[in-house]
Structure formats: C-alpha cells, structure tokens
Tab-separated table of N, CA and C in Angstrom:
chain	number	residue	atom	x	y	z
H	1352	UNK	N	-21.209	29.325	-13.476
H	1352	UNK	CA	-20.062	28.480	-14.723
H	1352	UNK	C	-21.206	27.022	-15.169
H	1353	UNK	N	-20.863	27.580	-16.277
H	1353	UNK	CA	-21.718	25.748	-17.429
H	1353	UNK	C	-21.342	24.483	-16.203
H	1354	UNK	N	-22.232	24.163	-16.564
H	1354	UNK	CA	-22.092	22.559	-16.018
H	1354	UNK	C	-21.836	21.352	-17.246
H	1355	UNK	N	-21.190	20.427	-16.962
H	1355	UNK	CA	-20.107	19.876	-18.105
H	1355	UNK	C	-20.808	18.579	-18.285
H	1356	UNK	N	-20.734	18.209	-18.980
H	1356	UNK	CA	-21.082	16.128	-19.209
H	1356	UNK	C	-20.149	15.437	-19.389
H	1357	UNK	N	-20.628	14.394	-18.599
H	1357	UNK	CA	-19.725	13.328	-18.592
H	1357	UNK	C	-19.620	12.695	-19.289
H	1358	UNK	N	-19.062	12.436	-20.530
H	1358	UNK	CA	-18.909	11.451	-21.560
H	1358	UNK	C	-18.671	9.598	-21.560
H	1359	UNK	N	-19.471	9.043	-21.350
H	1359	UNK	CA	-18.288	7.314	-21.991
H	1359	UNK	C	-17.958	7.318	-23.140
H	1360	UNK	N	-16.368	7.208	-23.065
H	1360	UNK	CA	-15.027	6.863	-23.423
H	1360	UNK	C	-14.896	5.138	-23.333
H	1361	UNK	N	-14.611	5.353	-23.891
H	1361	UNK	CA	-14.507	2.910	-24.484
H	1361	UNK	C	-13.084	3.165	-25.494
H	1362	UNK	N	-12.054	2.581	-25.484
H	1362	UNK	CA	-10.974	2.080	-25.948
H	1362	UNK	C	-10.044	1.580	-25.125
H	1363	UNK	N	-9.154	0.530	-25.739
H	1363	UNK	CA	-7.616	0.358	-25.265
H	1363	UNK	C	-7.928	-0.183	-23.798
H	1364	UNK	N	-9.430	-1.328	-23.585
H	1364	UNK	CA	-10.070	-2.906	-22.746
H	1364	UNK	C	-10.055	-0.989	-21.351
H	1365	UNK	N	-10.935	-0.475	-21.567
H	1365	UNK	CA	-11.493	0.731	-20.632
H	1365	UNK	C	-12.293	0.940	-20.428
H	1366	UNK	N	-13.577	1.636	-20.221
H	1366	UNK	CA	-14.486	2.004	-20.076
H	1366	UNK	C	-14.511	3.476	-18.682
H	1367	UNK	N	-14.487	4.636	-19.248
H	1367	UNK	CA	-15.189	5.841	-18.910
H	1367	UNK	C	-15.914	6.461	-18.208
H	1368	UNK	N	-16.985	6.313	-17.319
H	1368	UNK	CA	-18.511	6.767	-17.095
H	1368	UNK	C	-18.114	7.778	-15.990
H	1369	UNK	N	-19.567	7.962	-16.099
H	1369	UNK	CA	-19.700	8.742	-14.605
H	1369	UNK	C	-20.456	7.016	-13.576
H	1370	UNK	N	-20.551	7.746	-12.512
H	1370	UNK	CA	-20.198	6.962	-11.086
H	1370	UNK	C	-22.117	6.513	-11.193
H	1371	UNK	N	-22.525	5.793	-11.221
H	1371	UNK	CA	-23.680	5.252	-10.798
H	1371	UNK	C	-23.978	4.299	-9.923
H	1372	UNK	N	-25.273	4.726	-8.804
H	1372	UNK	CA	-25.682	3.476	-7.774
H	1372	UNK	C	-24.929	1.972	-7.300
H	1373	UNK	N	-24.807	0.729	-8.551
H	1373	UNK	CA	-24.363	0.228	-8.562
H	1373	UNK	C	-22.401	0.388	-7.897
H	1374	UNK	N	-21.633	1.401	-8.367
H	1374	UNK	CA	-20.451	1.452	-7.559
H	1374	UNK	C	-20.456	1.820	-5.931
H	1375	UNK	N	-21.377	1.696	-5.145
H	1375	UNK	CA	-21.013	2.264	-4.427
H	1375	UNK	C	-20.326	1.070	-3.687
H	1376	UNK	N	-20.142	-0.212	-3.594
H	1376	UNK	CA	-19.541	-1.399	-3.029
H	1376	UNK	C	-17.984	-0.922	-3.508
H	1377	UNK	N	-17.329	0.048	-4.876
H	1377	UNK	CA	-16.359	-0.253	-5.110
H	1377	UNK	C	-15.367	0.603	-4.074
H	1378	UNK	N	-16.942	2.311	-3.769
H	1378	UNK	CA	-16.373	3.453	-2.647
H	1378	UNK	C	-16.260	2.805	-1.398
H	1379	UNK	N	-16.807	2.128	-1.144
H	1379	UNK	CA	-17.098	1.625	-0.286
H	1379	UNK	C	-15.469	0.524	0.438
H	1380	UNK	N	-15.266	-0.602	-0.925
H	1380	UNK	CA	-13.955	-1.048	-0.996
H	1380	UNK	C	-12.155	0.050	-1.019
H	1381	UNK	N	-12.792	0.792	-1.523
H	1381	UNK	CA	-11.612	2.087	-1.244
H	1381	UNK	C	-11.263	2.558	-0.053
H	1382	UNK	N	-12.311	2.965	0.627
H	1382	UNK	CA	-11.757	3.560	1.477
H	1382	UNK	C	-11.279	3.056	2.845
H	1383	UNK	N	-11.296	1.280	2.404
H	1383	UNK	CA	-10.933	-0.043	3.420
H	1383	UNK	C	-9.327	0.745	3.368
H	1384	UNK	N	-8.818	0.911	1.691
H	1384	UNK	CA	-7.723	1.382	1.621
H	1384	UNK	C	-6.855	2.183	2.429
H	1385	UNK	N	-5.606	2.089	2.699
H	1385	UNK	CA	-4.321	3.209	3.710
H	1385	UNK	C	-4.308	4.587	2.632
H	1386	UNK	N	-4.252	4.521	1.917
H	1386	UNK	CA	-3.727	5.589	0.873
H	1386	UNK	C	-4.713	6.710	0.262
H	1387	UNK	N	-6.348	5.539	-0.035
H	1387	UNK	CA	-6.893	6.122	-1.069
H	1387	UNK	C	-7.822	7.259	-0.120
H	1388	UNK	N	-8.135	7.011	0.800
H	1388	UNK	CA	-9.255	8.128	2.087
H	1388	UNK	C	-7.736	9.791	2.151
H	1389	UNK	N	-6.807	9.220	2.243
H	1389	UNK	CA	-5.728	10.449	2.629
H	1389	UNK	C	-5.735	11.185	1.391
H	1390	UNK	N	-6.196	10.852	-0.143
H	1390	UNK	CA	-5.836	12.071	-1.049
H	1390	UNK	C	-6.496	11.876	-1.689
H	1391	UNK	N	-8.217	11.572	-1.620
H	1391	UNK	CA	-9.438	12.131	-2.118
H	1391	UNK	C	-10.575	11.962	-0.926
H	1392	UNK	N	-11.649	12.073	-1.906
H	1392	UNK	CA	-13.003	12.442	-0.696
H	1392	UNK	C	-13.213	11.531	-0.404
H	1393	UNK	N	-13.018	9.831	-0.844
H	1393	UNK	CA	-12.937	8.709	-0.434
H	1393	UNK	C	-13.232	8.710	1.289
H	1394	UNK	N	-14.302	8.711	1.671
H	1394	UNK	CA	-14.511	8.455	3.107
H	1394	UNK	C	-14.070	7.327	3.655
H	1395	UNK	N	-12.822	7.199	4.972
H	1395	UNK	CA	-12.600	5.883	5.510
H	1395	UNK	C	-13.307	5.433	6.007
H	1396	UNK	N	-13.161	3.700	5.794
H	1396	UNK	CA	-14.174	3.154	6.541
H	1396	UNK	C	-15.831	3.534	6.400
H	1397	UNK	N	-16.126	4.039	5.452
H	1397	UNK	CA	-17.480	4.454	5.289
H	1397	UNK	C	-18.346	2.956	5.065
H	1398	UNK	N	-19.757	3.906	5.093
H	1398	UNK	CA	-20.569	2.843	4.800
H	1398	UNK	C	-21.083	2.719	2.985
H	1399	UNK	N	-22.623	2.355	3.106
H	1399	UNK	CA	-23.148	2.766	2.152
H	1399	UNK	C	-23.962	4.274	1.631
H	1400	UNK	N	-24.188	4.919	2.886
H	1400	UNK	CA	-24.574	7.045	2.533
H	1400	UNK	C	-23.373	7.184	2.076
H	1401	UNK	N	-21.949	6.845	3.207
H	1401	UNK	CA	-21.116	7.817	2.610
H	1401	UNK	C	-20.465	7.239	1.007
H	1402	UNK	N	-21.283	6.003	-0.108
H	1402	UNK	CA	-20.288	5.915	-0.304
H	1402	UNK	C	-21.498	6.649	-1.066
H	1403	UNK	N	-23.171	6.259	-1.025
H	1403	UNK	CA	-23.930	7.092	-1.801
H	1403	UNK	C	-23.330	8.347	-2.172
H	1404	UNK	N	-22.797	9.524	-1.564
H	1404	UNK	CA	-22.807	10.909	-0.516
H	1404	UNK	C	-21.640	10.878	-2.176
H	1405	UNK	N	-20.227	10.023	-1.871
H	1405	UNK	CA	-19.211	10.386	-2.505
H	1405	UNK	C	-19.691	10.364	-3.866
H	1406	UNK	N	-20.571	9.401	-4.718
H	1406	UNK	CA	-20.916	9.507	-6.298
H	1406	UNK	C	-21.549	11.359	-6.258
H	1407	UNK	N	-22.614	11.629	-5.611
H	1407	UNK	CA	-23.027	13.053	-5.387
H	1407	UNK	C	-22.130	14.123	-5.775
H	1408	UNK	N	-20.466	13.955	-4.708
H	1408	UNK	CA	-20.154	14.582	-5.160
H	1408	UNK	C	-19.607	14.761	-6.651
H	1409	UNK	N	-19.287	13.488	-7.007
H	1409	UNK	CA	-18.835	13.268	-7.995
H	1409	UNK	C	-19.675	14.144	-9.651
H	1410	UNK	N	-20.588	13.671	-9.336
H	1410	UNK	CA	-21.990	14.538	-10.172
H	1410	UNK	C	-22.378	15.727	-10.501
H	1411	UNK	N	-21.641	16.257	-9.263
H	1411	UNK	CA	-22.070	18.053	-8.614
H	1411	UNK	C	-21.026	18.435	-9.165
H	1412	UNK	N	-19.614	18.295	-9.473
H	1412	UNK	CA	-18.276	18.896	-9.672
H	1412	UNK	C	-18.410	18.632	-11.019
H	1413	UNK	N	-19.032	18.079	-12.000
H	1413	UNK	CA	-19.660	18.089	-13.111
H	1413	UNK	C	-20.999	19.328	-13.535
H	1414	UNK	N	-21.622	19.221	-13.110
H	1414	UNK	CA	-22.763	19.882	-13.213
H	1414	UNK	C	-22.453	21.483	-12.705
H	1415	UNK	N	-21.388	21.803	-12.163
H	1415	UNK	CA	-21.005	23.285	-11.114
H	1415	UNK	C	-19.521	23.373	-12.441
H	1416	UNK	N	-19.140	22.737	-13.234
H	1416	UNK	CA	-18.401	23.094	-13.953
H	1416	UNK	C	-16.641	22.571	-13.258
H	1417	UNK	N	-16.678	21.743	-12.002
H	1417	UNK	CA	-15.130	22.139	-11.597
H	1417	UNK	C	-14.214	20.980	-12.756
H	1418	UNK	N	-15.135	19.808	-12.745
H	1418	UNK	CA	-14.180	19.178	-13.815
H	1418	UNK	C	-14.873	17.695	-13.961
H	1419	UNK	N	-14.646	17.259	-14.387
H	1419	UNK	CA	-14.971	15.433	-15.053
H	1419	UNK	C	-14.255	14.860	-14.001
H	1420	UNK	N	-15.298	13.519	-12.968
H	1420	UNK	CA	-14.845	12.578	-12.498
H	1420	UNK	C	-15.196	10.955	-13.145
H	1421	UNK	N	-14.726	10.975	-13.033
H	1421	UNK	CA	-15.428	9.327	-14.169
H	1421	UNK	C	-14.970	8.277	-13.427
H	1422	UNK	N	-16.149	6.787	-13.304
H	1422	UNK	CA	-15.329	5.667	-12.549
H	1422	UNK	C	-14.707	5.260	-13.589
H	1423	UNK	N	-13.961	4.701	-13.676
H	1423	UNK	CA	-12.397	3.396	-14.546
H	1423	UNK	C	-13.245	1.871	-14.518
H	1424	UNK	N	-13.981	1.391	-15.354
H	1424	UNK	CA	-14.817	0.446	-15.631
H	1424	UNK	C	-14.388	-0.812	-16.827
H	1425	UNK	N	-13.984	-2.129	-16.284
H	1425	UNK	CA	-13.739	-2.708	-16.984
H	1425	UNK	C	-14.869	-2.665	-18.694
H	1426	UNK	N	-14.531	-2.427	-19.456
H	1426	UNK	CA	-15.444	-2.758	-20.430
H	1426	UNK	C	-16.827	-3.612	-20.823
H	1427	UNK	N	-16.284	-4.929	-20.344
H	1427	UNK	CA	-16.905	-6.177	-20.671
H	1427	UNK	C	-18.080	-6.397	-19.561
H	1428	UNK	N	-17.723	-6.123	-18.329
H	1428	UNK	CA	-18.398	-6.371	-17.787
H	1428	UNK	C	-19.136	-4.904	-16.629
H	1429	UNK	N	-18.536	-3.304	-17.168
H	1429	UNK	CA	-19.125	-2.563	-16.557
H	1429	UNK	C	-18.765	-2.341	-15.007
H	1430	UNK	N	-18.084	-2.976	-14.682
H	1430	UNK	CA	-17.724	-3.341	-13.131
H	1430	UNK	C	-16.651	-1.754	-13.037
H	1431	UNK	N	-17.026	-1.365	-11.911
H	1431	UNK	CA	-15.761	0.037	-11.660
H	1431	UNK	C	-14.695	-0.804	-10.680
H	1432	UNK	N	-13.255	-0.227	-11.286
H	1432	UNK	CA	-12.341	-0.752	-10.532
H	1432	UNK	C	-11.523	1.101	-9.992
H	1433	UNK	N	-12.343	1.621	-9.935
H	1433	UNK	CA	-11.001	2.881	-9.723
H	1433	UNK	C	-12.102	4.079	-9.740
H	1434	UNK	N	-11.199	5.593	-10.135
H	1434	UNK	CA	-11.928	6.937	-10.575
H	1434	UNK	C	-10.500	7.523	-11.167
H	1435	UNK	N	-10.621	8.545	-11.680
H	1435	UNK	CA	-10.647	9.604	-12.956
H	1435	UNK	C	-10.604	10.661	-13.188
H	1436	UNK	N	-9.902	11.123	-12.837
H	1436	UNK	CA	-10.581	12.993	-12.986
H	1436	UNK	C	-9.722	13.610	-13.574
H	1437	UNK	N	-10.307	14.312	-14.105
H	1437	UNK	CA	-9.883	16.017	-14.765
H	1437	UNK	C	-10.478	16.992	-14.281
H	1438	UNK	N	-9.484	18.006	-13.752
H	1438	UNK	CA	-9.752	19.242	-12.546
H	1438	UNK	C	-9.278	20.320	-13.639
H	1439	UNK	N	-10.422	21.158	-13.335
H	1439	UNK	CA	-10.893	22.620	-14.542
H	1439	UNK	C	-10.110	23.574	-13.443
H	1440	UNK	N	-9.330	23.516	-12.162
H	1440	UNK	CA	-9.326	24.660	-11.293
H	1440	UNK	C	-8.668	25.830	-11.933
H	1441	UNK	N	-7.472	25.407	-12.668
H	1441	UNK	CA	-6.428	26.393	-13.837
H	1441	UNK	C	-7.038	26.425	-15.242
H	1442	UNK	N	-7.884	26.387	-14.885
H	1442	UNK	CA	-8.383	26.084	-16.692
H	1442	UNK	C	-8.135	27.758	-17.198
H	1443	UNK	N	-8.986	28.923	-16.357
H	1443	UNK	CA	-8.438	30.383	-17.351
H	1443	UNK	C	-6.686	30.258	-17.653
H	1444	UNK	N	-5.807	29.286	-17.132
H	1444	UNK	CA	-4.089	29.172	-17.832
H	1444	UNK	C	-3.967	28.496	-18.996
H	1445	UNK	N	-5.155	27.923	-19.136
H	1445	UNK	CA	-5.150	26.704	-19.829
H	1445	UNK	C	-5.003	25.376	-19.356
H	1446	UNK	N	-4.621	24.843	-18.370
H	1446	UNK	CA	-4.142	23.865	-17.247
H	1446	UNK	C	-5.226	22.528	-16.908
H	1447	UNK	N	-5.315	22.058	-16.672
H	1447	UNK	CA	-6.174	21.228	-15.781
H	1447	UNK	C	-5.671	19.776	-14.974
H	1448	UNK	N	-5.541	19.478	-14.253
H	1448	UNK	CA	-4.543	18.600	-13.303
H	1448	UNK	C	-5.709	17.166	-12.834
H	1449	UNK	N	-5.224	16.201	-13.219
H	1449	UNK	CA	-5.873	14.419	-13.259
H	1449	UNK	C	-4.734	13.940	-12.082
H	1450	UNK	N	-6.460	13.947	-11.580
H	1450	UNK	CA	-5.993	12.828	-10.015
H	1450	UNK	C	-6.472	11.286	-10.309
H	1451	UNK	N	-5.941	10.068	-10.324
H	1451	UNK	CA	-6.932	8.298	-10.744
H	1451	UNK	C	-6.182	7.383	-9.128
H	1452	UNK	N	-7.185	6.724	-9.025
H	1452	UNK	CA	-7.189	5.652	-8.024
H	1452	UNK	C	-7.605	4.540	-8.724
H	1453	UNK	N	-6.575	3.046	-8.302
H	1453	UNK	CA	-7.509	2.096	-8.938
H	1453	UNK	C	-7.449	0.652	-7.337
H	1454	UNK	N	-8.550	0.918	-6.418
H	1454	UNK	CA	-8.931	-0.246	-5.845
H	1454	UNK	C	-8.128	-1.269	-5.606
H	1455	UNK	N	-7.609	-1.397	-4.051
H	1455	UNK	CA	-6.808	-2.491	-4.162
H	1455	UNK	C	-6.790	-3.683	-5.564
H	1456	UNK	N	-7.652	-4.297	-5.069
H	1456	UNK	CA	-7.902	-5.213	-5.436
H	1456	UNK	C	-7.969	-6.019	-6.888
H	1457	UNK	N	-7.529	-4.299	-8.188
H	1457	UNK	CA	-7.943	-4.147	-9.059
H	1457	UNK	C	-6.273	-4.078	-9.737
H	1458	UNK	N	-5.309	-3.860	-8.344
H	1458	UNK	CA	-4.009	-3.061	-9.128
H	1458	UNK	C	-3.196	-4.104	-9.769
H	1459	UNK	N	-2.722	-3.789	-10.295
H	1459	UNK	CA	-1.875	-5.023	-11.649
H	1459	UNK	C	-2.141	-5.110	-12.896
H	1460	UNK	N	-3.642	-4.731	-13.377
H	1460	UNK	CA	-3.669	-5.346	-14.408
H	1460	UNK	C	-3.941	-4.359	-15.240
H	1461	UNK	N	-3.474	-2.348	-15.776
H	1461	UNK	CA	-2.871	-1.945	-16.046
H	1461	UNK	C	-4.623	-1.143	-16.798
H	1462	UNK	N	-4.829	-1.228	-15.715
H	1462	UNK	CA	-6.207	-0.332	-15.773
H	1462	UNK	C	-6.159	1.339	-15.509
H	1463	UNK	N	-5.103	1.692	-14.646
H	1463	UNK	CA	-4.845	3.189	-14.107
H	1463	UNK	C	-4.063	3.405	-15.857
H	1464	UNK	N	-3.240	2.517	-16.378
H	1464	UNK	CA	-2.153	3.038	-17.293
H	1464	UNK	C	-3.832	3.809	-19.131
H	1465	UNK	N	-4.082	2.467	-19.210
H	1465	UNK	CA	-5.196	2.956	-19.938
H	1465	UNK	C	-6.048	3.600	-19.874
H	1466	UNK	N	-6.708	3.703	-18.643
H	1466	UNK	CA	-7.624	4.866	-18.211
H	1466	UNK	C	-6.772	6.213	-18.401
H	1467	UNK	N	-5.693	6.174	-18.441
H	1467	UNK	CA	-5.079	8.014	-18.160
H	1467	UNK	C	-5.228	8.002	-19.779
H	1468	UNK	N	-4.231	7.034	-20.572
H	1468	UNK	CA	-4.384	8.030	-22.045
H	1468	UNK	C	-5.804	7.680	-22.384
H	1469	UNK	N	-6.599	7.334	-22.234
H	1469	UNK	CA	-7.450	7.614	-22.806
H	1469	UNK	C	-8.537	8.854	-22.088
H	1470	UNK	N	-8.052	8.819	-21.179
H	1470	UNK	CA	-8.493	10.421	-20.420
H	1470	UNK	C	-7.544	11.458	-21.344
H	1471	UNK	N	-7.036	11.704	-21.214
H	1471	UNK	CA	-5.257	12.014	-21.889
H	1471	UNK	C	-6.127	12.599	-22.914
H	1472	UNK	N	-6.350	11.486	-24.234
H	1472	UNK	CA	-6.020	11.749	-25.696
H	1472	UNK	C	-7.718	12.799	-25.770
H	1473	UNK	N	-8.187	11.740	-25.371
H	1473	UNK	CA	-9.929	13.004	-25.200
H	1473	UNK	C	-9.892	14.293	-24.156
H	1474	UNK	N	-8.961	14.625	-23.545
H	1474	UNK	CA	-8.615	16.205	-22.761
H	1474	UNK	C	-8.045	16.932	-23.748
H	1475	UNK	N	-6.857	16.307	-24.242
H	1475	UNK	CA	-6.295	16.947	-25.534
H	1475	UNK	C	-6.967	17.237	-26.572
H	1476	UNK	N	-8.683	17.360	-26.563
H	1476	UNK	CA	-9.368	17.506	-27.683
H	1476	UNK	C	-10.036	18.291	-27.236
H	1477	UNK	N	-10.135	19.016	-26.427
H	1477	UNK	CA	-10.515	20.387	-25.940
H	1477	UNK	C	-10.249	21.814	-25.818
H	1478	UNK	N	-10.314	22.703	-26.538
H	1478	UNK	CA	-9.795	23.351	-27.207
H	1478	UNK	C	-9.180	24.688	-26.254
H	1479	UNK	N	-9.422	24.886	-24.746
H	1479	UNK	CA	-9.580	25.156	-23.971
H	1479	UNK	C	-8.129	24.624	-23.325
H	1480	UNK	N	-7.598	23.669	-23.279
H	1480	UNK	CA	-6.751	22.813	-22.607
H	1480	UNK	C	-5.428	22.935	-23.831
H	1481	UNK	N	-4.275	23.591	-22.776
H	1481	UNK	CA	-3.152	23.610	-23.431
H	1481	UNK	C	-1.771	22.996	-22.529
H	1482	UNK	N	-2.321	22.188	-21.160
H	1482	UNK	CA	-1.490	21.202	-20.135
H	1482	UNK	C	-2.283	20.490	-19.614
H	1483	UNK	N	-1.679	19.529	-19.844
H	1483	UNK	CA	-2.007	17.930	-18.362
H	1483	UNK	C	-1.250	18.084	-17.624
H	1484	UNK	N	-1.581	18.180	-16.303
H	1484	UNK	CA	-0.603	17.989	-15.381
H	1484	UNK	C	-1.085	16.793	-14.640
H	1485	UNK	N	-0.269	16.911	-13.407
H	1485	UNK	CA	-0.666	15.844	-12.878
H	1485	UNK	C	0.473	14.725	-11.834
H	1486	UNK	N	0.421	14.888	-9.962
H	1486	UNK	CA	1.596	15.426	-9.236
H	1486	UNK	C	1.323	13.284	-8.853
H	1487	UNK	N	2.739	13.356	-8.182
H	1487	UNK	CA	2.214	11.912	-7.755
H	1487	UNK	C	3.704	11.746	-6.800
H	1488	UNK	N	3.690	10.572	-5.749
H	1488	UNK	CA	4.673	10.906	-4.445
H	1488	UNK	C	5.219	9.910	-4.936
H	1489	UNK	N	7.162	10.380	-4.798
H	1489	UNK	CA	7.758	9.611	-5.195
H	1489	UNK	C	8.071	7.919	-5.527
H	1490	UNK	N	7.102	8.000	-4.015
H	1490	UNK	CA	7.644	6.452	-3.829
H	1490	UNK	C	6.585	5.470	-4.668
H	1491	UNK	N	5.954	6.224	-5.137
H	1491	UNK	CA	4.400	5.572	-5.801
H	1491	UNK	C	4.483	5.580	-7.313
H	1492	UNK	N	5.332	4.377	-7.549
H	1492	UNK	CA	6.300	3.942	-8.501
H	1492	UNK	C	5.413	3.110	-9.715
H	1493	UNK	N	4.268	2.876	-9.495
H	1493	UNK	CA	2.810	2.147	-10.121
H	1493	UNK	C	2.295	3.618	-10.970
H	1494	UNK	N	2.499	4.519	-9.691
H	1494	UNK	CA	1.743	5.995	-10.493
H	1494	UNK	C	2.259	6.825	-11.000
H	1495	UNK	N	3.334	6.666	-11.064
H	1495	UNK	CA	4.047	7.458	-12.259
H	1495	UNK	C	4.476	6.108	-13.629
H	1496	UNK	N	4.463	4.986	-13.213
H	1496	UNK	CA	4.700	4.289	-14.615
H	1496	UNK	C	3.542	4.778	-15.528
H	1497	UNK	N	2.523	4.235	-14.329
H	1497	UNK	CA	0.957	4.535	-15.850
H	1497	UNK	C	1.279	6.066	-16.285
H	1498	UNK	N	1.684	7.142	-15.626
H	1498	UNK	CA	1.700	8.156	-16.358
H	1498	UNK	C	2.934	8.785	-17.053
H	1499	UNK	N	4.114	7.851	-17.176
H	1499	UNK	CA	4.676	7.672	-18.443
H	1499	UNK	C	4.431	7.415	-19.531
H	1500	UNK	N	3.763	5.975	-19.292
H	1500	UNK	CA	3.504	4.878	-19.735
H	1500	UNK	C	2.275	5.699	-20.759
H	1501	UNK	N	1.524	6.782	-20.780
H	1501	UNK	CA	0.640	7.700	-20.972
H	1501	UNK	C	0.673	9.131	-21.988
H	1502	UNK	N	1.802	9.222	-21.425
H	1502	UNK	CA	2.868	10.019	-22.507
H	1502	UNK	C	3.429	11.742	-21.233
H	1503	UNK	N	3.458	11.480	-20.260
H	1503	UNK	CA	3.283	12.448	-19.409
H	1503	UNK	C	5.216	12.204	-19.119
H	1504	UNK	N	5.259	13.575	-18.773
H	1504	UNK	CA	6.959	13.303	-18.812
H	1504	UNK	C	7.337	14.816	-17.438
H	1505	UNK	N	7.911	13.943	-16.556
H	1505	UNK	CA	8.225	14.065	-15.227
H	1505	UNK	C	9.288	15.648	-15.355
H	1506	UNK	N	8.990	17.056	-14.980
H	1506	UNK	CA	9.059	18.044	-14.639
H	1506	UNK	C	10.046	17.798	-14.010
H	1507	UNK	N	9.493	17.926	-12.202
H	1507	UNK	CA	10.157	17.636	-11.477
H	1507	UNK	C	10.138	17.387	-10.388
H	1508	UNK	N	10.673	17.541	-9.404
H	1508	UNK	CA	9.869	17.549	-8.123
H	1508	UNK	C	9.437	18.891	-7.182
H	1509	UNK	N	8.210	18.636	-6.714
H	1509	UNK	CA	8.651	19.800	-6.414
H	1509	UNK	C	7.503	19.907	-4.456
H	1510	UNK	N	8.544	20.398	-4.058
H	1510	UNK	CA	8.897	19.704	-2.107
H	1510	UNK	C	8.046	20.056	-1.512
H	1511	UNK	N	7.379	19.675	-0.523
H	1511	UNK	CA	6.275	20.087	0.319
H	1511	UNK	C	5.464	20.305	-0.322
H	1512	UNK	N	5.087	19.566	-1.513
H	1512	UNK	CA	3.808	20.557	-2.667
H	1512	UNK	C	2.394	20.514	-1.642
H	1513	UNK	N	1.808	19.342	-1.425
H	1513	UNK	CA	0.680	18.874	-0.498
H	1513	UNK	C	0.568	18.455	0.290
H	1514	UNK	N	-0.381	18.639	1.563
H	1514	UNK	CA	-0.665	18.020	2.802
H	1514	UNK	C	-1.068	16.610	2.357
H	1515	UNK	N	-0.647	15.506	3.051
H	1515	UNK	CA	-1.717	14.447	2.954
H	1515	UNK	C	-1.403	14.189	4.655
H	1516	UNK	N	-2.282	13.229	4.957
H	1516	UNK	CA	-2.799	13.252	6.582
H	1516	UNK	C	-2.131	14.205	7.005
H	1517	UNK	N	-1.706	15.880	7.219
H	1517	UNK	CA	-1.336	16.621	7.924
H	1517	UNK	C	-0.165	16.627	7.599
H	1518	UNK	N	0.057	15.615	6.730
H	1518	UNK	CA	2.677	16.137	6.165
H	1518	UNK	C	2.961	16.427	5.214
H	1519	UNK	N	2.823	17.844	4.689
H	1519	UNK	CA	3.615	18.241	3.434
H	1519	UNK	C	4.424	16.947	2.809
H	1520	UNK	N	4.213	16.946	1.506
H	1520	UNK	CA	5.029	15.821	0.510
H	1520	UNK	C	5.618	16.262	-0.559
H	1521	UNK	N	6.564	15.787	-0.437
H	1521	UNK	CA	7.084	16.085	-2.105
H	1521	UNK	C	6.438	15.155	-3.021
H	1522	UNK	N	5.567	15.825	-4.251
H	1522	UNK	CA	4.707	15.086	-4.953
H	1522	UNK	C	5.949	15.349	-6.278
H	1523	UNK	N	5.766	14.490	-7.275
H	1523	UNK	CA	6.939	14.801	-8.539
H	1523	UNK	C	5.765	15.396	-9.489
H	1524	UNK	N	6.142	16.327	-10.340
H	1524	UNK	CA	4.711	17.155	-11.499
H	1524	UNK	C	5.660	16.531	-12.802
H	1525	UNK	N	4.071	15.839	-13.236
H	1525	UNK	CA	4.410	15.543	-14.341
H	1525	UNK	C	3.247	16.012	-15.501
H	1526	UNK	N	4.041	16.372	-17.018
H	1526	UNK	CA	2.649	17.465	-18.196
H	1526	UNK	C	2.607	16.395	-19.248
H	1527	UNK	N	1.814	16.760	-19.956
H	1527	UNK	CA	1.607	16.510	-21.047
H	1527	UNK	C	1.056	16.955	-22.047
H	1528	UNK	N	1.606	17.768	-22.564
H	1528	UNK	CA	1.294	18.980	-24.215
H	1528	UNK	C	0.505	18.692	-25.117
H	1529	UNK	N	-0.553	18.807	-24.701
H	1529	UNK	CA	-1.500	18.492	-26.278
H	1529	UNK	C	-0.823	19.215	-27.647
H	1530	UNK	N	-1.156	18.947	-28.473
H	1530	UNK	CA	-0.233	19.167	-30.020
H	1530	UNK	C	-0.889	20.938	-29.944
H	1531	UNK	N	-0.374	22.172	-30.432
H	1531	UNK	CA	-0.769	22.802	-31.003
H	1531	UNK	C	-1.866	23.319	-31.930
H	1532	UNK	N	-2.967	23.839	-32.006
H	1532	UNK	CA	-3.651	23.490	-32.957
H	1532	UNK	C	-3.518	24.308	-34.056
H	1533	UNK	N	-4.115	24.696	-35.146
H	1533	UNK	CA	-3.617	25.936	-36.002
H	1533	UNK	C	-4.761	26.176	-36.484
C-alpha cells in the first residue's frame, strides 16, 4: 500500500497537522482521562516514552496507507489540543471513518466541531471517498453535537457495536455524503 502524506490544514480557527515531538505532554495528559485510553491507542497513565510511541504509531498509519492522523492544534500557538483521524479500513467500498478526541482542559472551546468540519471538507475532495462515517456513544452529547455541526446525519443506533473496556457498547452511526462528482 502506498504511503500517505499528512497535509497541514488550516481554517476556521483550527489547524490539523502531523504530530510532533513537542506534543508528548498532550498525549500524557490525555492518558489521564478516564475515556480517551479506552477508545484510542493512548496509553493510560503513560510517560514520555509512551507518548513518543503514540506519535510514532500515528506516523506509521500514514506511511502504511491506513489513514491520516492529525494533531488538532490552536492555529495561533500551534499547541496541540487533541487528535482527529481519517481511517481507510473500508476504502475499497468508498468509505472512510473518522475518530477524534480533545484533551479535557481544551474541551468546550469548539475545537472538535471546527476540526471535524475542516477534515470533512478536505476528505470530501478525495476522489476515492463516497461516504464518511463516525460512531459516537449515545451518552456523548458533546461528540454527537460536533458531528451534527459538521454536517453529519445520524443514521441509527448500532446495538453492541463496539467493545470498550471489555463491554459491548451501543453507538450512534453518523454519516456525511460528499457531493456527487461528475
């Protein structure tokens, strides 16, 4: 599989870029969150080495063609506040999935909504993409509000869709359909 280039995307008060070494502290802080380690590859209560390994995994995803992993950053300071990824697991069917998280101290500032709108806009220009999907637990109102603000529509409830911390959890399925290309 061909490697992917992670572009820098900048618009609407948010920057999406590759993870860099100085983002390690964000990864360590995210590892202290009760939810982020259970739904991502961020190690719970990780140290500098675990943070650096997380960053290497994100770069590996692009180099192997699995998808694009972006640090969500403040465009003025370039300080990372979270992560958003576009995953190509089902690209053979024209589908990509999106996952995102914001570190606790940066929540409620609109970063997730703006990052999701920016990534969705960019992903919609990719010729091979006909459908963008994301999955959100029903209790996670902040996440599904971000999805809806980015133009995603809730298509239904997938019962026991994903195991989180060893339990099968229900997930809302959201989708965004890029305009047809002619």
